[in-house]
């Protein structure tokens, strides 16, 4: 079974620039999550999708972050414009049903904002 | 405020030794508690998951315990190996399904 795929693996941008991350969840997984993990901290949930609908985006900085999951499969997370404090690893995860089932994480995208 | 606190922040042990990592949580009401292992540069991988009615769950050399009364969990690693060097993250999930709280993790270093 293929795991959660993410790209790119690394990205370096200057502040005020835009960036987009892509995630392909495990086939058949209805729930998709985006997390932000700052160095030395645990992951923080940014947004959770159930199929192509948003379940929880309470911690998503909506003035600069946006995410979509068209057709309930792949998802993109965008930051526009980026700030220095956005430097982190962005993890995508998927699970088979709801959020009481095991989450499978991708390798993450390490973003550095200079 | 729902929180998950882990201790110690980091730990160094010799290969072959046992160790125990602690997790205190205030996620209420409580649904599930998970432990993840996160290798450097990789995403977390689930080790164990327990509901509030379970007291212990094992996965090979990893044994998690849960005391729902004191809201404490521990992860015990037996006969540590170099490959156990990683961050171990405790995660609390409240009812309603989607209120997931991650701890900051314990960074474990196993030395030869």
mmCIF file with all atom_site columns, C-alpha atoms in Angstrom:
data_model
loop_
_atom_site.group_PDB
_atom_site.id
_atom_site.type_symbol
_atom_site.label_atom_id
_atom_site.label_alt_id
_atom_site.label_comp_id
_atom_site.label_asym_id
_atom_site.label_entity_id
_atom_site.label_seq_id
_atom_site.pdbx_PDB_ins_code
_atom_site.Cartn_x
_atom_site.Cartn_y
_atom_site.Cartn_z
_atom_site.occupancy
_atom_site.B_iso_or_equiv
_atom_site.pdbx_formal_charge
_atom_site.auth_seq_id
_atom_site.auth_comp_id
_atom_site.auth_asym_id
_atom_site.auth_atom_id
_atom_site.pdbx_PDB_model_num
ATOM 1   C CA . UNK A 1 1   ? 0.000   0.000  0.000  1.00 0.00 ? 1   UNK A CA 1
ATOM 2   C CA . UNK A 1 2   ? 1.462   3.342  -1.028 1.00 0.00 ? 2   UNK A CA 1
ATOM 3   C CA . UNK A 1 3   ? 1.843   5.882  1.752  1.00 0.00 ? 3   UNK A CA 1
ATOM 4   C CA . UNK A 1 4   ? 0.949   9.550  1.906  1.00 0.00 ? 4   UNK A CA 1
ATOM 5   C CA . UNK A 1 5   ? 2.903   11.491 -0.690 1.00 0.00 ? 5   UNK A CA 1
ATOM 6   C CA . UNK A 1 6   ? 3.950   15.101 -0.300 1.00 0.00 ? 6   UNK A CA 1
ATOM 7   C CA . UNK A 1 7   ? 5.849   17.520 -2.479 1.00 0.00 ? 7   UNK A CA 1
ATOM 8   C CA . UNK A 1 8   ? 8.094   19.321 -2.497 1.00 0.00 ? 8   UNK A CA 1
ATOM 9   C CA . UNK A 1 9   ? 10.202  17.916 0.340  1.00 0.00 ? 9   UNK A CA 1
ATOM 10  C CA . UNK A 1 10  ? 12.044  21.180 0.858  1.00 0.00 ? 10  UNK A CA 1
ATOM 11  C CA . UNK A 1 11  ? 11.315  24.775 -0.031 1.00 0.00 ? 11  UNK A CA 1
ATOM 12  C CA . UNK A 1 12  ? 13.178  27.998 0.641  1.00 0.00 ? 12  UNK A CA 1
ATOM 13  C CA . UNK A 1 13  ? 11.451  31.299 -0.071 1.00 0.00 ? 13  UNK A CA 1
ATOM 14  C CA . UNK A 1 14  ? 11.780  34.905 0.937  1.00 0.00 ? 14  UNK A CA 1
ATOM 15  C CA . UNK A 1 15  ? 9.238   36.563 3.182  1.00 0.00 ? 15  UNK A CA 1
ATOM 16  C CA . UNK A 1 16  ? 6.202   37.956 1.399  1.00 0.00 ? 16  UNK A CA 1
ATOM 17  C CA . UNK A 1 17  ? 6.514   35.345 -1.340 1.00 0.00 ? 17  UNK A CA 1
ATOM 18  C CA . UNK A 1 18  ? 3.900   32.670 -1.971 1.00 0.00 ? 18  UNK A CA 1
ATOM 19  C CA . UNK A 1 19  ? 4.291   28.915 -1.684 1.00 0.00 ? 19  UNK A CA 1
ATOM 20  C CA . UNK A 1 20  ? 2.113   25.858 -2.245 1.00 0.00 ? 20  UNK A CA 1
ATOM 21  C CA . UNK A 1 21  ? 2.373   22.326 -0.928 1.00 0.00 ? 21  UNK A CA 1
ATOM 22  C CA . UNK A 1 22  ? 0.758   19.253 -2.404 1.00 0.00 ? 22  UNK A CA 1
ATOM 23  C CA . UNK A 1 23  ? -0.491  16.097 -0.706 1.00 0.00 ? 23  UNK A CA 1
ATOM 24  C CA . UNK A 1 24  ? -1.774  12.826 -2.102 1.00 0.00 ? 24  UNK A CA 1
ATOM 25  C CA . UNK A 1 25  ? -3.372  10.725 0.663  1.00 0.00 ? 25  UNK A CA 1
ATOM 26  C CA . UNK A 1 26  ? -3.602  6.965  0.870  1.00 0.00 ? 26  UNK A CA 1
ATOM 27  C CA . UNK A 1 27  ? -6.151  5.695  -1.620 1.00 0.00 ? 27  UNK A CA 1
ATOM 28  C CA . UNK A 1 28  ? -9.613  5.421  -0.106 1.00 0.00 ? 28  UNK A CA 1
ATOM 29  C CA . UNK A 1 29  ? -8.878  7.584  2.939  1.00 0.00 ? 29  UNK A CA 1
ATOM 30  C CA . UNK A 1 30  ? -11.713 10.044 3.356  1.00 0.00 ? 30  UNK A CA 1
ATOM 31  C CA . UNK A 1 31  ? -10.097 12.242 5.987  1.00 0.00 ? 31  UNK A CA 1
ATOM 32  C CA . UNK A 1 32  ? -7.100  14.450 5.260  1.00 0.00 ? 32  UNK A CA 1
ATOM 33  C CA . UNK A 1 33  ? -5.194  16.665 7.682  1.00 0.00 ? 33  UNK A CA 1
ATOM 34  C CA . UNK A 1 34  ? -2.621  19.404 7.340  1.00 0.00 ? 34  UNK A CA 1
ATOM 35  C CA . UNK A 1 35  ? -0.326  20.048 10.299 1.00 0.00 ? 35  UNK A CA 1
ATOM 36  C CA . UNK A 1 36  ? 2.334   22.633 11.014 1.00 0.00 ? 36  UNK A CA 1
ATOM 37  C CA . UNK A 1 37  ? 5.293   21.419 13.072 1.00 0.00 ? 37  UNK A CA 1
ATOM 38  C CA . UNK A 1 38  ? 7.710   24.036 14.323 1.00 0.00 ? 38  UNK A CA 1
ATOM 39  C CA . UNK A 1 39  ? 11.145  22.761 15.344 1.00 0.00 ? 39  UNK A CA 1
ATOM 40  C CA . UNK A 1 40  ? 11.054  21.229 18.818 1.00 0.00 ? 40  UNK A CA 1
ATOM 41  C CA . UNK A 1 41  ? 7.270   21.207 19.011 1.00 0.00 ? 41  UNK A CA 1
ATOM 42  C CA . UNK A 1 42  ? 4.525   18.741 18.289 1.00 0.00 ? 42  UNK A CA 1
ATOM 43  C CA . UNK A 1 43  ? 2.392   19.039 15.169 1.00 0.00 ? 43  UNK A CA 1
ATOM 44  C CA . UNK A 1 44  ? -0.411  21.600 15.250 1.00 0.00 ? 44  UNK A CA 1
ATOM 45  C CA . UNK A 1 45  ? -3.547  20.874 13.253 1.00 0.00 ? 45  UNK A CA 1
ATOM 46  C CA . UNK A 1 46  ? -4.200  23.511 10.622 1.00 0.00 ? 46  UNK A CA 1
ATOM 47  C CA . UNK A 1 47  ? -7.136  22.024 8.772  1.00 0.00 ? 47  UNK A CA 1
ATOM 48  C CA . UNK A 1 48  ? -9.057  18.767 8.524  1.00 0.00 ? 48  UNK A CA 1
ATOM 49  C CA . UNK A 1 49  ? -11.065 17.629 5.506  1.00 0.00 ? 49  UNK A CA 1
ATOM 50  C CA . UNK A 1 50  ? -13.699 14.919 5.372  1.00 0.00 ? 50  UNK A CA 1
ATOM 51  C CA . UNK A 1 51  ? -13.879 14.053 1.667  1.00 0.00 ? 51  UNK A CA 1
ATOM 52  C CA . UNK A 1 52  ? -13.849 17.538 0.111  1.00 0.00 ? 52  UNK A CA 1
ATOM 53  C CA . UNK A 1 53  ? -15.552 19.333 2.998  1.00 0.00 ? 53  UNK A CA 1
ATOM 54  C CA . UNK A 1 54  ? -13.795 21.210 5.804  1.00 0.00 ? 54  UNK A CA 1
ATOM 55  C CA . UNK A 1 55  ? -14.373 19.701 9.252  1.00 0.00 ? 55  UNK A CA 1
ATOM 56  C CA . UNK A 1 56  ? -12.063 21.896 11.333 1.00 0.00 ? 56  UNK A CA 1
ATOM 57  C CA . UNK A 1 57  ? -10.030 24.925 10.292 1.00 0.00 ? 57  UNK A CA 1
ATOM 58  C CA . UNK A 1 58  ? -10.108 26.768 13.598 1.00 0.00 ? 58  UNK A CA 1
ATOM 59  C CA . UNK A 1 59  ? -6.306  27.057 13.816 1.00 0.00 ? 59  UNK A CA 1
ATOM 60  C CA . UNK A 1 60  ? -5.704  28.001 10.197 1.00 0.00 ? 60  UNK A CA 1
ATOM 61  C CA . UNK A 1 61  ? -4.468  31.611 9.811  1.00 0.00 ? 61  UNK A CA 1
ATOM 62  C CA . UNK A 1 62  ? -7.004  32.388 7.146  1.00 0.00 ? 62  UNK A CA 1
ATOM 63  C CA . UNK A 1 63  ? -5.556  35.785 6.292  1.00 0.00 ? 63  UNK A CA 1
ATOM 64  C CA . UNK A 1 64  ? -2.573  34.074 4.688  1.00 0.00 ? 64  UNK A CA 1
ATOM 65  C CA . UNK A 1 65  ? -3.195  30.329 4.593  1.00 0.00 ? 65  UNK A CA 1
ATOM 66  C CA . UNK A 1 66  ? -5.653  28.528 2.366  1.00 0.00 ? 66  UNK A CA 1
ATOM 67  C CA . UNK A 1 67  ? -6.265  24.885 1.577  1.00 0.00 ? 67  UNK A CA 1
ATOM 68  C CA . UNK A 1 68  ? -8.460  22.961 -0.759 1.00 0.00 ? 68  UNK A CA 1
ATOM 69  C CA . UNK A 1 69  ? -9.245  19.357 -1.494 1.00 0.00 ? 69  UNK A CA 1
ATOM 70  C CA . UNK A 1 70  ? -10.853 19.157 -4.864 1.00 0.00 ? 70  UNK A CA 1
ATOM 71  C CA . UNK A 1 71  ? -12.707 15.924 -5.689 1.00 0.00 ? 71  UNK A CA 1
ATOM 72  C CA . UNK A 1 72  ? -11.978 14.638 -2.192 1.00 0.00 ? 72  UNK A CA 1
ATOM 73  C CA . UNK A 1 73  ? -8.552  13.226 -3.060 1.00 0.00 ? 73  UNK A CA 1
ATOM 74  C CA . UNK A 1 74  ? -5.440  15.410 -3.440 1.00 0.00 ? 74  UNK A CA 1
ATOM 75  C CA . UNK A 1 75  ? -5.025  18.557 -1.424 1.00 0.00 ? 75  UNK A CA 1
ATOM 76  C CA . UNK A 1 76  ? -2.995  21.738 -1.649 1.00 0.00 ? 76  UNK A CA 1
ATOM 77  C CA . UNK A 1 77  ? -1.997  24.106 1.127  1.00 0.00 ? 77  UNK A CA 1
ATOM 78  C CA . UNK A 1 78  ? -1.004  27.633 0.168  1.00 0.00 ? 78  UNK A CA 1
ATOM 79  C CA . UNK A 1 79  ? 0.677   30.425 2.078  1.00 0.00 ? 79  UNK A CA 1
ATOM 80  C CA . UNK A 1 80  ? 0.431   33.934 0.678  1.00 0.00 ? 80  UNK A CA 1
ATOM 81  C CA . UNK A 1 81  ? 2.313   36.016 1.721  1.00 0.00 ? 81  UNK A CA 1
ATOM 82  C CA . UNK A 1 82  ? 4.790   34.040 3.818  1.00 0.00 ? 82  UNK A CA 1
ATOM 83  C CA . UNK A 1 83  ? 6.241   35.332 7.085  1.00 0.00 ? 83  UNK A CA 1
ATOM 84  C CA . UNK A 1 84  ? 9.421   34.331 8.866  1.00 0.00 ? 84  UNK A CA 1
ATOM 85  C CA . UNK A 1 85  ? 7.404   32.544 11.553 1.00 0.00 ? 85  UNK A CA 1
ATOM 86  C CA . UNK A 1 86  ? 5.924   30.232 8.918  1.00 0.00 ? 86  UNK A CA 1
ATOM 87  C CA . UNK A 1 87  ? 9.251   28.364 8.796  1.00 0.00 ? 87  UNK A CA 1
ATOM 88  C CA . UNK A 1 88  ? 8.276   24.836 9.819  1.00 0.00 ? 88  UNK A CA 1
ATOM 89  C CA . UNK A 1 89  ? 7.588   21.348 8.547  1.00 0.00 ? 89  UNK A CA 1
ATOM 90  C CA . UNK A 1 90  ? 4.148   20.975 6.988  1.00 0.00 ? 90  UNK A CA 1
ATOM 91  C CA . UNK A 1 91  ? 2.811   17.479 7.466  1.00 0.00 ? 91  UNK A CA 1
ATOM 92  C CA . UNK A 1 92  ? -0.077  15.907 5.636  1.00 0.00 ? 92  UNK A CA 1
ATOM 93  C CA . UNK A 1 93  ? -1.881  12.902 7.080  1.00 0.00 ? 93  UNK A CA 1
ATOM 94  C CA . UNK A 1 94  ? -4.850  10.787 6.122  1.00 0.00 ? 94  UNK A CA 1
ATOM 95  C CA . UNK A 1 95  ? -7.120  8.331  7.870  1.00 0.00 ? 95  UNK A CA 1
ATOM 96  C CA . UNK A 1 96  ? -9.815  5.954  6.761  1.00 0.00 ? 96  UNK A CA 1
ATOM 97  C CA . UNK A 1 97  ? -12.788 7.362  8.655  1.00 0.00 ? 97  UNK A CA 1
ATOM 98  C CA . UNK A 1 98  ? -13.421 10.300 10.912 1.00 0.00 ? 98  UNK A CA 1
ATOM 99  C CA . UNK A 1 99  ? -10.555 11.151 13.235 1.00 0.00 ? 99  UNK A CA 1
ATOM 100 C CA . UNK A 1 100 ? -10.803 8.189  15.609 1.00 0.00 ? 100 UNK A CA 1
ATOM 101 C CA . UNK A 1 101 ? -8.811  6.045  13.237 1.00 0.00 ? 101 UNK A CA 1
ATOM 102 C CA . UNK A 1 102 ? -5.074  5.842  12.829 1.00 0.00 ? 102 UNK A CA 1
ATOM 103 C CA . UNK A 1 103 ? -3.556  8.747  10.967 1.00 0.00 ? 103 UNK A CA 1
ATOM 104 C CA . UNK A 1 104 ? -0.862  7.995  8.411  1.00 0.00 ? 104 UNK A CA 1
ATOM 105 C CA . UNK A 1 105 ? 1.586   10.807 7.899  1.00 0.00 ? 105 UNK A CA 1
ATOM 106 C CA . UNK A 1 106 ? 3.575   11.838 4.873  1.00 0.00 ? 106 UNK A CA 1
ATOM 107 C CA . UNK A 1 107 ? 7.264   12.778 5.103  1.00 0.00 ? 107 UNK A CA 1
ATOM 108 C CA . UNK A 1 108 ? 6.467   16.474 5.322  1.00 0.00 ? 108 UNK A CA 1
ATOM 109 C CA . UNK A 1 109 ? 7.632   19.579 3.499  1.00 0.00 ? 109 UNK A CA 1
ATOM 110 C CA . UNK A 1 110 ? 10.304  21.605 5.250  1.00 0.00 ? 110 UNK A CA 1
ATOM 111 C CA . UNK A 1 111 ? 9.706   25.303 4.583  1.00 0.00 ? 111 UNK A CA 1
ATOM 112 C CA . UNK A 1 112 ? 12.340  27.918 5.304  1.00 0.00 ? 112 UNK A CA 1
ATOM 113 C CA . UNK A 1 113 ? 11.324  31.565 5.007  1.00 0.00 ? 113 UNK A CA 1
ATOM 114 C CA . UNK A 1 114 ? 14.257  34.002 4.849  1.00 0.00 ? 114 UNK A CA 1
ATOM 115 C CA . UNK B 2 1   ? -7.670  24.585 28.257 1.00 0.00 ? 1   UNK B CA 1
ATOM 116 C CA . UNK B 2 2   ? -6.910  21.229 26.676 1.00 0.00 ? 2   UNK B CA 1
ATOM 117 C CA . UNK B 2 3   ? -3.245  20.375 26.963 1.00 0.00 ? 3   UNK B CA 1
ATOM 118 C CA . UNK B 2 4   ? -0.876  17.462 26.600 1.00 0.00 ? 4   UNK B CA 1
ATOM 119 C CA . UNK B 2 5   ? 2.404   17.756 28.486 1.00 0.00 ? 5   UNK B CA 1
ATOM 120 C CA . UNK B 2 6   ? 5.295   15.347 28.100 1.00 0.00 ? 6   UNK B CA 1
ATOM 121 C CA . UNK B 2 7   ? 8.357   14.678 30.169 1.00 0.00 ? 7   UNK B CA 1
ATOM 122 C CA . UNK B 2 8   ? 11.241  14.557 30.027 1.00 0.00 ? 8   UNK B CA 1
ATOM 123 C CA . UNK B 2 9   ? 11.896  16.902 27.130 1.00 0.00 ? 9   UNK B CA 1
ATOM 124 C CA . UNK B 2 10  ? 14.889  14.772 26.131 1.00 0.00 ? 10  UNK B CA 1
ATOM 125 C CA . UNK B 2 11  ? 16.520  11.602 27.363 1.00 0.00 ? 11  UNK B CA 1
ATOM 126 C CA . UNK B 2 12  ? 19.798  9.815  26.708 1.00 0.00 ? 12  UNK B CA 1
ATOM 127 C CA . UNK B 2 13  ? 20.114  6.106  27.476 1.00 0.00 ? 13  UNK B CA 1
ATOM 128 C CA . UNK B 2 14  ? 22.526  3.299  26.664 1.00 0.00 ? 14  UNK B CA 1
ATOM 129 C CA . UNK B 2 15  ? 21.610  0.636  24.184 1.00 0.00 ? 15  UNK B CA 1
ATOM 130 C CA . UNK B 2 16  ? 19.898  -2.294 25.860 1.00 0.00 ? 16  UNK B CA 1
ATOM 131 C CA . UNK B 2 17  ? 18.480  -0.261 28.740 1.00 0.00 ? 17  UNK B CA 1
ATOM 132 C CA . UNK B 2 18  ? 14.797  0.350  29.446 1.00 0.00 ? 18  UNK B CA 1
ATOM 133 C CA . UNK B 2 19  ? 13.160  3.739  29.690 1.00 0.00 ? 19  UNK B CA 1
ATOM 134 C CA . UNK B 2 20  ? 9.774   5.273  30.440 1.00 0.00 ? 20  UNK B CA 1
ATOM 135 C CA . UNK B 2 21  ? 8.329   8.415  28.928 1.00 0.00 ? 21  UNK B CA 1
ATOM 136 C CA . UNK B 2 22  ? 5.522   10.336 30.614 1.00 0.00 ? 22  UNK B CA 1
ATOM 137 C CA . UNK B 2 23  ? 2.456   12.124 29.332 1.00 0.00 ? 23  UNK B CA 1
ATOM 138 C CA . UNK B 2 24  ? -0.069  14.168 31.315 1.00 0.00 ? 24  UNK B CA 1
ATOM 139 C CA . UNK B 2 25  ? -3.167  15.372 29.575 1.00 0.00 ? 25  UNK B CA 1
ATOM 140 C CA . UNK B 2 26  ? -6.131  17.560 30.283 1.00 0.00 ? 26  UNK B CA 1
ATOM 141 C CA . UNK B 2 27  ? -8.090  16.814 27.120 1.00 0.00 ? 27  UNK B CA 1
ATOM 142 C CA . UNK B 2 28  ? -11.644 16.560 28.328 1.00 0.00 ? 28  UNK B CA 1
ATOM 143 C CA . UNK B 2 29  ? -13.768 14.702 27.631 1.00 0.00 ? 29  UNK B CA 1
ATOM 144 C CA . UNK B 2 30  ? -11.256 12.104 26.632 1.00 0.00 ? 30  UNK B CA 1
ATOM 145 C CA . UNK B 2 31  ? -11.724 9.727  23.713 1.00 0.00 ? 31  UNK B CA 1
ATOM 146 C CA . UNK B 2 32  ? -8.398  8.222  22.620 1.00 0.00 ? 32  UNK B CA 1
ATOM 147 C CA . UNK B 2 33  ? -4.759  8.546  23.520 1.00 0.00 ? 33  UNK B CA 1
ATOM 148 C CA . UNK B 2 34  ? -2.095  7.737  20.951 1.00 0.00 ? 34  UNK B CA 1
ATOM 149 C CA . UNK B 2 35  ? 1.661   7.468  21.034 1.00 0.00 ? 35  UNK B CA 1
ATOM 150 C CA . UNK B 2 36  ? 3.607   8.233  17.881 1.00 0.00 ? 36  UNK B CA 1
ATOM 151 C CA . UNK B 2 37  ? 7.249   7.714  16.983 1.00 0.00 ? 37  UNK B CA 1
ATOM 152 C CA . UNK B 2 38  ? 8.796   10.350 14.756 1.00 0.00 ? 38  UNK B CA 1
ATOM 153 C CA . UNK B 2 39  ? 12.194  9.700  13.214 1.00 0.00 ? 39  UNK B CA 1
ATOM 154 C CA . UNK B 2 40  ? 14.222  12.728 12.199 1.00 0.00 ? 40  UNK B CA 1
ATOM 155 C CA . UNK B 2 41  ? 13.022  14.107 8.875  1.00 0.00 ? 41  UNK B CA 1
ATOM 156 C CA . UNK B 2 42  ? 10.000  11.852 8.689  1.00 0.00 ? 42  UNK B CA 1
ATOM 157 C CA . UNK B 2 43  ? 6.344   11.969 9.620  1.00 0.00 ? 43  UNK B CA 1
ATOM 158 C CA . UNK B 2 44  ? 5.060   10.428 12.872 1.00 0.00 ? 44  UNK B CA 1
ATOM 159 C CA . UNK B 2 45  ? 4.141   6.750  12.883 1.00 0.00 ? 45  UNK B CA 1
ATOM 160 C CA . UNK B 2 46  ? 1.519   5.409  15.262 1.00 0.00 ? 46  UNK B CA 1
ATOM 161 C CA . UNK B 2 47  ? 2.782   3.039  17.958 1.00 0.00 ? 47  UNK B CA 1
ATOM 162 C CA . UNK B 2 48  ? -0.273  2.515  20.129 1.00 0.00 ? 48  UNK B CA 1
ATOM 163 C CA . UNK B 2 49  ? -3.792  3.807  20.552 1.00 0.00 ? 49  UNK B CA 1
ATOM 164 C CA . UNK B 2 50  ? -5.920  3.366  23.658 1.00 0.00 ? 50  UNK B CA 1
ATOM 165 C CA . UNK B 2 51  ? -9.458  4.315  24.545 1.00 0.00 ? 51  UNK B CA 1
ATOM 166 C CA . UNK B 2 52  ? -10.266 5.567  28.028 1.00 0.00 ? 52  UNK B CA 1
ATOM 167 C CA . UNK B 2 53  ? -11.352 2.071  29.069 1.00 0.00 ? 53  UNK B CA 1
ATOM 168 C CA . UNK B 2 54  ? -7.990  0.480  28.266 1.00 0.00 ? 54  UNK B CA 1
ATOM 169 C CA . UNK B 2 55  ? -5.131  0.376  30.759 1.00 0.00 ? 55  UNK B CA 1
ATOM 170 C CA . UNK B 2 56  ? -2.316  -0.980 28.654 1.00 0.00 ? 56  UNK B CA 1
ATOM 171 C CA . UNK B 2 57  ? -1.412  -1.647 25.052 1.00 0.00 ? 57  UNK B CA 1
ATOM 172 C CA . UNK B 2 58  ? 1.733   -3.277 23.716 1.00 0.00 ? 58  UNK B CA 1
ATOM 173 C CA . UNK B 2 59  ? 3.457   -3.142 20.359 1.00 0.00 ? 59  UNK B CA 1
ATOM 174 C CA . UNK B 2 60  ? 6.601   -5.246 20.432 1.00 0.00 ? 60  UNK B CA 1
ATOM 175 C CA . UNK B 2 61  ? 9.082   -3.627 22.806 1.00 0.00 ? 61  UNK B CA 1
ATOM 176 C CA . UNK B 2 62  ? 6.766   -0.655 23.317 1.00 0.00 ? 62  UNK B CA 1
ATOM 177 C CA . UNK B 2 63  ? 4.144   -0.751 26.082 1.00 0.00 ? 63  UNK B CA 1
ATOM 178 C CA . UNK B 2 64  ? 1.790   2.128  26.731 1.00 0.00 ? 64  UNK B CA 1
ATOM 179 C CA . UNK B 2 65  ? -0.221  2.494  29.917 1.00 0.00 ? 65  UNK B CA 1
ATOM 180 C CA . UNK B 2 66  ? -3.129  4.767  30.672 1.00 0.00 ? 66  UNK B CA 1
ATOM 181 C CA . UNK B 2 67  ? -4.663  5.932  33.940 1.00 0.00 ? 67  UNK B CA 1
ATOM 182 C CA . UNK B 2 68  ? -7.859  7.782  33.052 1.00 0.00 ? 68  UNK B CA 1
ATOM 183 C CA . UNK B 2 69  ? -8.407  8.833  36.675 1.00 0.00 ? 69  UNK B CA 1
ATOM 184 C CA . UNK B 2 70  ? -5.124  10.708 36.971 1.00 0.00 ? 70  UNK B CA 1
ATOM 185 C CA . UNK B 2 71  ? -5.029  11.543 33.253 1.00 0.00 ? 71  UNK B CA 1
ATOM 186 C CA . UNK B 2 72  ? -1.557  10.108 32.884 1.00 0.00 ? 72  UNK B CA 1
ATOM 187 C CA . UNK B 2 73  ? -0.028  7.865  30.281 1.00 0.00 ? 73  UNK B CA 1
ATOM 188 C CA . UNK B 2 74  ? 3.402   6.374  29.935 1.00 0.00 ? 74  UNK B CA 1
ATOM 189 C CA . UNK B 2 75  ? 5.346   4.703  27.158 1.00 0.00 ? 75  UNK B CA 1
ATOM 190 C CA . UNK B 2 76  ? 7.833   2.061  28.273 1.00 0.00 ? 76  UNK B CA 1
ATOM 191 C CA . UNK B 2 77  ? 10.555  0.936  25.910 1.00 0.00 ? 77  UNK B CA 1
ATOM 192 C CA . UNK B 2 78  ? 12.236  -2.355 26.727 1.00 0.00 ? 78  UNK B CA 1
ATOM 193 C CA . UNK B 2 79  ? 15.757  -3.327 25.702 1.00 0.00 ? 79  UNK B CA 1
ATOM 194 C CA . UNK B 2 80  ? 16.341  -0.153 23.714 1.00 0.00 ? 80  UNK B CA 1
ATOM 195 C CA . UNK B 2 81  ? 17.998  -0.248 20.309 1.00 0.00 ? 81  UNK B CA 1
ATOM 196 C CA . UNK B 2 82  ? 19.853  2.424  18.382 1.00 0.00 ? 82  UNK B CA 1
ATOM 197 C CA . UNK B 2 83  ? 16.877  2.630  16.025 1.00 0.00 ? 83  UNK B CA 1
ATOM 198 C CA . UNK B 2 84  ? 14.699  3.757  18.929 1.00 0.00 ? 84  UNK B CA 1
ATOM 199 C CA . UNK B 2 85  ? 16.392  7.161  18.733 1.00 0.00 ? 85  UNK B CA 1
ATOM 200 C CA . UNK B 2 86  ? 13.514  9.425  17.760 1.00 0.00 ? 86  UNK B CA 1
ATOM 201 C CA . UNK B 2 87  ? 10.881  11.768 19.134 1.00 0.00 ? 87  UNK B CA 1
ATOM 202 C CA . UNK B 2 88  ? 7.933   10.166 20.890 1.00 0.00 ? 88  UNK B CA 1
ATOM 203 C CA . UNK B 2 89  ? 4.733   12.164 20.778 1.00 0.00 ? 89  UNK B CA 1
ATOM 204 C CA . UNK B 2 90  ? 1.689   11.724 22.977 1.00 0.00 ? 90  UNK B CA 1
ATOM 205 C CA . UNK B 2 91  ? -1.617  12.755 21.427 1.00 0.00 ? 91  UNK B CA 1
ATOM 206 C CA . UNK B 2 92  ? -4.936  13.263 23.166 1.00 0.00 ? 92  UNK B CA 1
ATOM 207 C CA . UNK B 2 93  ? -8.226  13.200 21.331 1.00 0.00 ? 93  UNK B CA 1
ATOM 208 C CA . UNK B 2 94  ? -11.446 14.545 22.794 1.00 0.00 ? 94  UNK B CA 1
ATOM 209 C CA . UNK B 2 95  ? -14.951 13.457 21.886 1.00 0.00 ? 95  UNK B CA 1
ATOM 210 C CA . UNK B 2 96  ? -16.501 14.987 18.826 1.00 0.00 ? 96  UNK B CA 1
ATOM 211 C CA . UNK B 2 97  ? -13.719 13.354 16.900 1.00 0.00 ? 97  UNK B CA 1
ATOM 212 C CA . UNK B 2 98  ? -11.680 16.227 15.698 1.00 0.00 ? 98  UNK B CA 1
ATOM 213 C CA . UNK B 2 99  ? -10.144 17.977 18.723 1.00 0.00 ? 99  UNK B CA 1
ATOM 214 C CA . UNK B 2 100 ? -6.677  16.479 18.513 1.00 0.00 ? 100 UNK B CA 1
ATOM 215 C CA . UNK B 2 101 ? -3.981  17.816 20.834 1.00 0.00 ? 101 UNK B CA 1
ATOM 216 C CA . UNK B 2 102 ? -0.334  16.877 20.262 1.00 0.00 ? 102 UNK B CA 1
ATOM 217 C CA . UNK B 2 103 ? 2.296   16.999 22.957 1.00 0.00 ? 103 UNK B CA 1
ATOM 218 C CA . UNK B 2 104 ? 5.680   18.553 22.214 1.00 0.00 ? 104 UNK B CA 1
ATOM 219 C CA . UNK B 2 105 ? 7.347   15.154 22.303 1.00 0.00 ? 105 UNK B CA 1
ATOM 220 C CA . UNK B 2 106 ? 10.235  13.552 24.156 1.00 0.00 ? 106 UNK B CA 1
ATOM 221 C CA . UNK B 2 107 ? 13.470  13.341 22.206 1.00 0.00 ? 107 UNK B CA 1
ATOM 222 C CA . UNK B 2 108 ? 15.145  9.983  22.932 1.00 0.00 ? 108 UNK B CA 1
ATOM 223 C CA . UNK B 2 109 ? 18.790  9.331  22.138 1.00 0.00 ? 109 UNK B CA 1
ATOM 224 C CA . UNK B 2 110 ? 20.044  5.760  22.402 1.00 0.00 ? 110 UNK B CA 1
ATOM 225 C CA . UNK B 2 111 ? 23.824  5.481  22.573 1.00 0.00 ? 111 UNK B CA 1
ATOM 226 C CA . UNK B 2 112 ? 25.961  2.455  21.811 1.00 0.00 ? 112 UNK B CA 1
#
